[in-house]
Coordinates of C-alpha atoms in Angstrom, one line a residue:
X1057 CA 186.7 126.1 114.2
X1058 CA 188.7 125.2 110.8
X1059 CA 187.8 121.4 110.4
X1060 CA 190.9 120.1 109.2
X1061 CA 189.9 116.6 108.0
X1062 CA 186.0 115.2 106.5
X1063 CA 184.3 113.4 109.7
X1064 CA 186.1 110.5 110.1
X1065 CA 183.6 107.6 109.6
X1066 CA 184.5 104.9 111.9
X1067 CA 181.9 103.1 112.4
X1068 CA 180.0 103.5 116.1
X1069 CA 179.8 100.7 117.8
X1070 CA 176.4 100.1 119.9
X1071 CA 177.5 97.1 122.0
X1072 CA 179.9 99.0 124.6
X1073 CA 176.1 100.3 125.9
X1074 CA 175.6 96.6 127.4
X1075 CA 178.7 95.8 128.1
X1076 CA 179.0 99.0 130.6
X1077 CA 179.1 97.9 134.2
X1078 CA 176.1 98.1 135.6
X1079 CA 177.0 100.7 138.7
X1080 CA 177.9 103.1 135.6
X1081 CA 173.9 102.4 134.0
X1082 CA 171.5 105.3 134.5
X1083 CA 167.9 104.7 134.2
X1084 CA 167.2 105.3 130.7
X1085 CA 163.3 105.2 130.2
X1086 CA 163.4 108.6 129.8
X1087 CA 167.0 110.2 129.2
X1088 CA 167.8 107.2 127.0
X1089 CA 170.9 109.0 129.2
X1090 CA 173.9 105.4 129.7
X1091 CA 176.4 107.5 131.4
X1092 CA 176.3 111.2 132.4
X1093 CA 180.3 112.6 133.0
X1094 CA 180.3 115.7 132.8
X1095 CA 181.8 118.3 131.5
X1096 CA 183.4 115.6 129.5
X1097 CA 180.7 113.8 127.5
X1098 CA 177.1 112.2 127.3
X1099 CA 176.5 108.3 126.3
X1100 CA 173.0 107.7 125.1
X1101 CA 171.4 104.0 125.3
X1102 CA 171.6 104.1 121.1
X1103 CA 175.2 104.3 121.4
X1104 CA 175.4 108.1 120.6
X1105 CA 178.1 110.0 122.0
X1106 CA 178.0 113.8 123.3
X1107 CA 181.1 115.0 123.5
X1108 CA 180.5 118.3 125.7
X1109 CA 183.9 120.1 124.9
X1110 CA 187.2 119.6 123.2
X1111 CA 185.8 119.3 120.0
X1112 CA 187.7 122.3 118.2
X1113 CA 190.6 121.4 116.0
X1114 CA 192.8 124.2 114.3
X1115 CA 195.0 123.7 111.2
X1116 CA 198.2 122.9 111.1
X1117 CA 200.7 125.9 109.6
X1118 CA 204.0 127.8 110.5
X1119 CA 203.8 130.3 113.0
X1120 CA 204.4 133.1 111.8
X1121 CA 206.4 134.3 116.1
X1122 CA 208.4 131.0 116.4
X1123 CA 208.4 129.5 113.1
X1124 CA 207.3 126.5 113.9
X1125 CA 205.8 124.5 110.5
X1126 CA 203.4 121.4 111.5
X1127 CA 201.7 119.8 109.4
X1128 CA 199.2 116.3 109.7
X1129 CA 199.8 112.2 108.3
X1130 CA 197.8 109.5 107.8
X1131 CA 199.5 106.6 109.8
X1132 CA 197.3 104.1 109.7
X1133 CA 194.3 103.8 106.5
X1134 CA 192.7 101.1 108.3
X1135 CA 191.8 102.8 111.3
X1136 CA 192.9 106.4 110.1
X1137 CA 195.0 107.1 113.1
X1138 CA 196.9 110.1 112.2
X1139 CA 198.8 113.0 113.7
X1140 CA 200.7 116.6 113.6
X1141 CA 203.9 116.3 113.0
X1142 CA 205.8 120.3 114.8
X1143 CA 209.0 121.0 112.6
X1144 CA 210.7 123.8 115.3
X1145 CA 213.0 126.3 113.4
X1146 CA 216.8 126.4 113.0
X1147 CA 219.7 127.8 111.8
X1148 CA 220.7 124.5 110.2
X1149 CA 218.6 122.9 108.8
X1150 CA 220.7 119.3 108.2
X1151 CA 220.9 119.9 112.2
X1152 CA 219.4 116.3 113.6
X1153 CA 216.8 117.1 116.5
X1154 CA 215.5 115.3 119.3
X1155 CA 212.6 113.7 118.5
X1156 CA 209.4 113.6 121.5
X1157 CA 206.2 111.5 120.7
X1158 CA 203.2 113.1 121.9
X1159 CA 199.9 111.5 123.6
X1160 CA 197.1 113.7 124.0
X1161 CA 194.8 113.8 127.2
X1162 CA 191.5 113.9 127.5
X1163 CA 190.1 110.9 129.9
X1164 CA 190.9 108.4 126.6
X1165 CA 187.1 110.6 125.5
X1166 CA 187.6 113.5 124.4
X1167 CA 190.3 116.0 122.8
X1168 CA 192.1 115.6 120.2
X1169 CA 196.2 116.0 118.7
X1170 CA 194.1 119.1 116.5
X1171 CA 192.6 120.7 119.4
X1172 CA 193.9 124.2 119.9
X1173 CA 195.6 123.3 123.8
X1174 CA 196.9 120.8 122.2
X1175 CA 198.6 122.4 118.8
X1176 CA 199.2 125.5 121.3
X1177 CA 201.1 123.8 123.4
X1178 CA 203.5 121.6 121.1
X1179 CA 204.1 124.5 119.1
X1180 CA 205.6 126.4 122.3
X1181 CA 207.3 123.2 122.7
X1182 CA 209.1 122.8 119.4
X1183 CA 210.3 126.3 119.8
X1184 CA 211.4 126.0 123.5
X1185 CA 213.1 122.8 122.8
X1186 CA 214.2 122.9 119.6
X1187 CA 212.7 119.0 119.0
X1188 CA 210.5 117.1 116.6
X1189 CA 207.4 116.8 117.8
X1190 CA 204.5 114.1 116.6
X1191 CA 201.1 114.6 118.4
X1192 CA 199.7 111.1 118.2
X1193 CA 195.9 111.6 117.5
X1194 CA 194.4 107.7 119.0
X1195 CA 190.9 106.7 118.1
X1196 CA 188.6 107.8 121.5
X1197 CA 186.7 105.9 123.9
X1198 CA 184.0 105.0 123.9
X1199 CA 183.2 104.8 120.6
X1200 CA 186.8 102.9 120.3
X1201 CA 186.8 101.4 124.1
X1202 CA 190.3 100.7 125.8
X1203 CA 192.8 99.0 124.5
X1204 CA 192.4 100.2 121.2
X1205 CA 193.8 103.4 122.2
X1206 CA 197.1 101.9 123.5
X1207 CA 197.2 99.5 120.2
X1208 CA 197.0 102.9 118.2
X1209 CA 199.1 104.7 120.2
X1210 CA 201.9 101.5 119.1
X1211 CA 201.0 102.3 115.4
X1212 CA 201.6 105.1 115.7
X1213 CA 205.1 104.4 117.8
X1214 CA 206.2 102.1 115.5
X1215 CA 205.4 103.9 112.2
X1216 CA 207.6 106.3 113.4
X1217 CA 210.3 103.9 114.2
X1218 CA 210.4 103.4 110.3
X1219 CA 211.9 106.4 109.5
X1220 CA 215.4 105.1 111.6
X1221 CA 218.4 103.6 110.4
X1222 CA 217.0 100.4 111.3
X1223 CA 213.3 100.9 109.0
X1224 CA 214.2 102.5 106.0
X1225 CA 210.3 101.9 104.8
X1226 CA 209.1 105.2 106.2
X1227 CA 208.6 108.1 104.1
X1228 CA 208.3 110.6 105.8
X1229 CA 211.4 114.1 105.0
X1230 CA 210.4 115.4 108.3
X1231 CA 211.3 112.0 110.4
X1232 CA 213.6 111.2 107.8
X1233 CA 216.0 114.0 107.8
X1234 CA 215.0 115.7 110.6
X1235 CA 215.5 113.1 113.7
X1236 CA 218.3 112.2 115.5
X1237 CA 216.9 108.3 116.8
X1238 CA 219.1 107.9 119.3
X1239 CA 217.6 111.1 121.3
X1240 CA 214.1 110.5 121.2
X1241 CA 210.9 110.5 123.8
X1242 CA 207.7 109.9 124.6
X1243 CA 205.4 112.4 126.7
X1244 CA 202.0 113.2 127.4
X1245 CA 199.4 115.0 129.7
X1246 CA 196.8 112.7 132.2
X1247 CA 195.3 110.3 130.0
X1248 CA 198.2 110.8 127.5
X1249 CA 200.5 110.2 130.4
X1250 CA 199.0 107.0 130.8
X1251 CA 199.9 106.1 126.5
X1252 CA 202.9 107.3 127.4
X1253 CA 203.7 105.2 130.3
X1254 CA 202.6 102.1 128.6
X1255 CA 204.3 102.8 125.1
X1256 CA 207.4 102.8 127.2
X1257 CA 206.8 99.6 129.1
X1258 CA 206.1 97.9 125.3
X1259 CA 209.6 99.2 124.3
X1260 CA 210.7 97.6 127.7
X1261 CA 209.6 94.5 126.4
X1262 CA 209.2 94.2 122.6
X1263 CA 211.9 96.6 121.8
X1264 CA 212.2 98.8 119.0
X1265 CA 214.5 98.7 116.4
X1266 CA 216.4 102.0 115.8
X1267 CA 215.7 103.6 118.4
X1268 CA 216.6 104.7 122.1
X1269 CA 214.1 105.8 123.9
X1270 CA 215.8 108.0 126.6
X1271 CA 213.4 109.1 128.8
X1272 CA 209.5 109.8 129.2
X1273 CA 207.6 113.1 130.3
X1274 CA 204.5 112.7 132.7
X1275 CA 201.8 115.5 133.1
X1276 CA 198.9 114.8 135.7
X1277 CA 199.4 110.9 134.7
X1278 CA 196.1 109.8 135.2
X1279 CA 196.5 106.6 137.5
X1280 CA 194.2 105.3 139.8
X1281 CA 193.7 102.5 142.3
X1282 CA 190.6 100.5 144.3
X1283 CA 191.9 102.0 147.4
X1284 CA 191.8 105.6 147.9
X1285 CA 195.0 107.7 148.8
X1286 CA 196.1 110.5 149.7
X1287 CA 194.5 113.8 149.1
X1288 CA 191.4 111.3 147.4
X1289 CA 190.0 110.3 151.0
X1290 CA 189.0 114.1 150.8
X1291 CA 187.1 114.0 147.8
X1292 CA 185.4 110.7 147.5
X1293 CA 183.3 112.1 144.4
X1294 CA 186.2 113.5 142.6
X1295 CA 188.1 109.5 143.1
X1296 CA 184.4 107.7 142.1
X1297 CA 184.3 110.0 138.9
X1298 CA 187.8 109.3 138.1
X1299 CA 187.2 105.4 138.8
X1300 CA 183.8 105.4 136.5
X1301 CA 185.5 107.5 133.4
X1302 CA 187.9 104.5 133.2
X1303 CA 185.1 102.4 133.0
X1304 CA 183.1 104.0 130.4
X1305 CA 186.5 104.3 128.1
X1306 CA 187.5 100.7 129.2
X1307 CA 184.3 98.4 130.1
X1308 CA 186.3 94.7 129.7
X1309 CA 188.9 96.2 132.1
X1310 CA 189.1 94.4 135.1
X1311 CA 188.7 97.4 137.7
X1312 CA 190.8 100.3 138.8
X1313 CA 193.6 98.1 139.9
X1314 CA 193.8 97.2 136.5
X1315 CA 198.1 97.2 135.5
X1316 CA 196.7 99.5 132.4
X1317 CA 195.5 102.4 135.1
X1318 CA 197.6 101.5 138.5
X1319 CA 201.1 100.6 137.5
X1320 CA 201.4 99.6 140.3
X1321 CA 200.1 95.9 140.1
X1322 CA 201.5 95.9 136.6
X1323 CA 203.8 93.0 136.9
X1324 CA 206.2 94.5 133.8
X1325 CA 206.9 97.8 136.0
X1326 CA 210.7 97.5 136.2
X1327 CA 211.3 96.6 132.8
X1328 CA 210.3 100.2 131.5
X1329 CA 211.8 100.9 128.2
X1330 CA 213.9 103.8 129.7
X1331 CA 215.9 105.6 132.5
X1332 CA 214.7 108.7 132.5
X1333 CA 211.6 110.0 133.6
X1334 CA 209.8 113.3 134.8
X1335 CA 206.4 113.1 136.8
X1336 CA 205.0 117.0 136.6
X1337 CA 201.6 116.9 139.6
X1338 CA 199.6 120.1 140.8
X1339 CA 199.0 120.9 144.3
X1340 CA 195.2 121.1 144.2
X1341 CA 195.0 118.1 141.1
X1342 CA 192.8 114.7 142.5
X1343 CA 195.8 112.7 140.3
X1344 CA 198.8 114.6 143.0
X1345 CA 199.1 111.5 144.8
X1346 CA 199.0 109.0 142.1
X1347 CA 202.0 110.4 140.2
X1348 CA 203.8 110.4 143.4
X1349 CA 202.6 107.2 144.1
X1350 CA 204.6 106.2 140.5
X1351 CA 207.3 107.1 141.2
X1352 CA 207.6 105.4 144.7
X1353 CA 206.4 102.3 142.3
X1354 CA 208.3 102.9 140.3
X1355 CA 211.5 103.1 142.2
X1356 CA 210.4 99.8 144.5
X1357 CA 210.0 97.8 141.4
X1358 CA 213.9 97.5 140.9
X1359 CA 214.0 99.4 137.7
X1360 CA 217.1 100.8 136.7
X1361 CA 216.7 104.3 135.7
X1362 CA 216.1 107.8 138.1
X1363 CA 212.8 109.5 138.3
X1364 CA 211.6 112.8 139.7
X1365 CA 208.5 114.6 140.5
X1366 CA 208.3 118.5 139.4
X1367 CA 205.1 120.2 141.8
X1368 CA 203.5 122.9 141.6
X1369 CA 201.9 124.6 144.3
X1370 CA 198.5 126.1 144.1
X1371 CA 197.7 124.7 140.3
X1372 CA 195.2 122.6 139.4
X1373 CA 195.0 119.6 136.2
X1374 CA 196.3 120.4 133.6
X1375 CA 195.9 124.1 134.8
X1376 CA 199.8 124.6 132.0
X1377 CA 197.4 124.0 128.4
X1378 CA 194.8 126.9 129.6
X1379 CA 196.7 129.1 131.8
X1380 CA 199.7 128.3 129.4
X1381 CA 201.3 132.1 130.2
X1382 CA 200.9 131.7 134.1
X1383 CA 204.5 131.9 135.9
X1384 CA 203.7 127.9 136.8
X1385 CA 203.2 127.3 133.0
X1386 CA 206.1 128.7 131.9
X1387 CA 208.9 126.9 134.4
X1388 CA 207.5 124.0 133.3
X1389 CA 207.9 124.2 129.9
X1390 CA 211.1 125.0 130.5
X1391 CA 211.8 121.9 132.6
X1392 CA 210.2 120.5 130.1
X1393 CA 213.0 121.4 127.4
X1394 CA 215.5 121.0 129.6
X1395 CA 214.9 117.0 130.5
X1396 CA 214.1 116.7 126.6
X1397 CA 218.0 118.2 126.1

């Protein structure tokens, strides 16, 4: 595949190995493996990370079918946090459009904003919903353990807000001239949905001048908890993997009931900084019941907005990325587009 950026020379912190919880370490005498998490990655004793999937990238372009344009921008020079922007084709070049800030999935460890599946999905969504989209490329664990991805994502959110009427320091022409900052949404899938939720929590607690966060779109959100619920009881191996991945991504976490992983444990939940939430779940996804539980916890918290869950029958985790033309994926794309409008 085409490499759109020179390899990032982010320093690998070998201390991540020694900081990992003991229960996820492996005998490294012969293999030198510290954590083996197929099909995602392997982490070696010397700090080397071998990603097994999610390493391909595609360049920005103007899509010949939809007319959607895309480009890459650097958000923060110091951390190399960047983003891919998508601008749909419209009949009125002066029309202000809703904005979707999107956070990609991959267990906080794999994929990027430039991965083919995410480029294609955001391209399709920008065209279908007629929205400007910003796909955030945050630093990934385990080289950059959580909460780095949360901090990077908030940096990107603030950079985007700098283009609003209250900002004035932003220099990107698309964001300055084509975005209606009264109609802003956060979204993401899997780990990215987790990030989208926490960015909305931060908007609620800290505010975001010049931006009206209308709602969030959470697709198959990667949430957890110490005690298994629903279908997790029938797939304890899957539950163990989800918990182990969280510990690799966030070695200093308090565990599976960390409020960053289990929203029901967060005292700030009622302060979610938007009034509309839509959660997509898949019937065969291990994380299905966590999506339903999220809605229940949100409503129980006293949050004053409206939340809905949409379930896709007979589907598994992030099916829409890998089979985007199937009936359920097309229906979900249209449902997201309707939510954004």
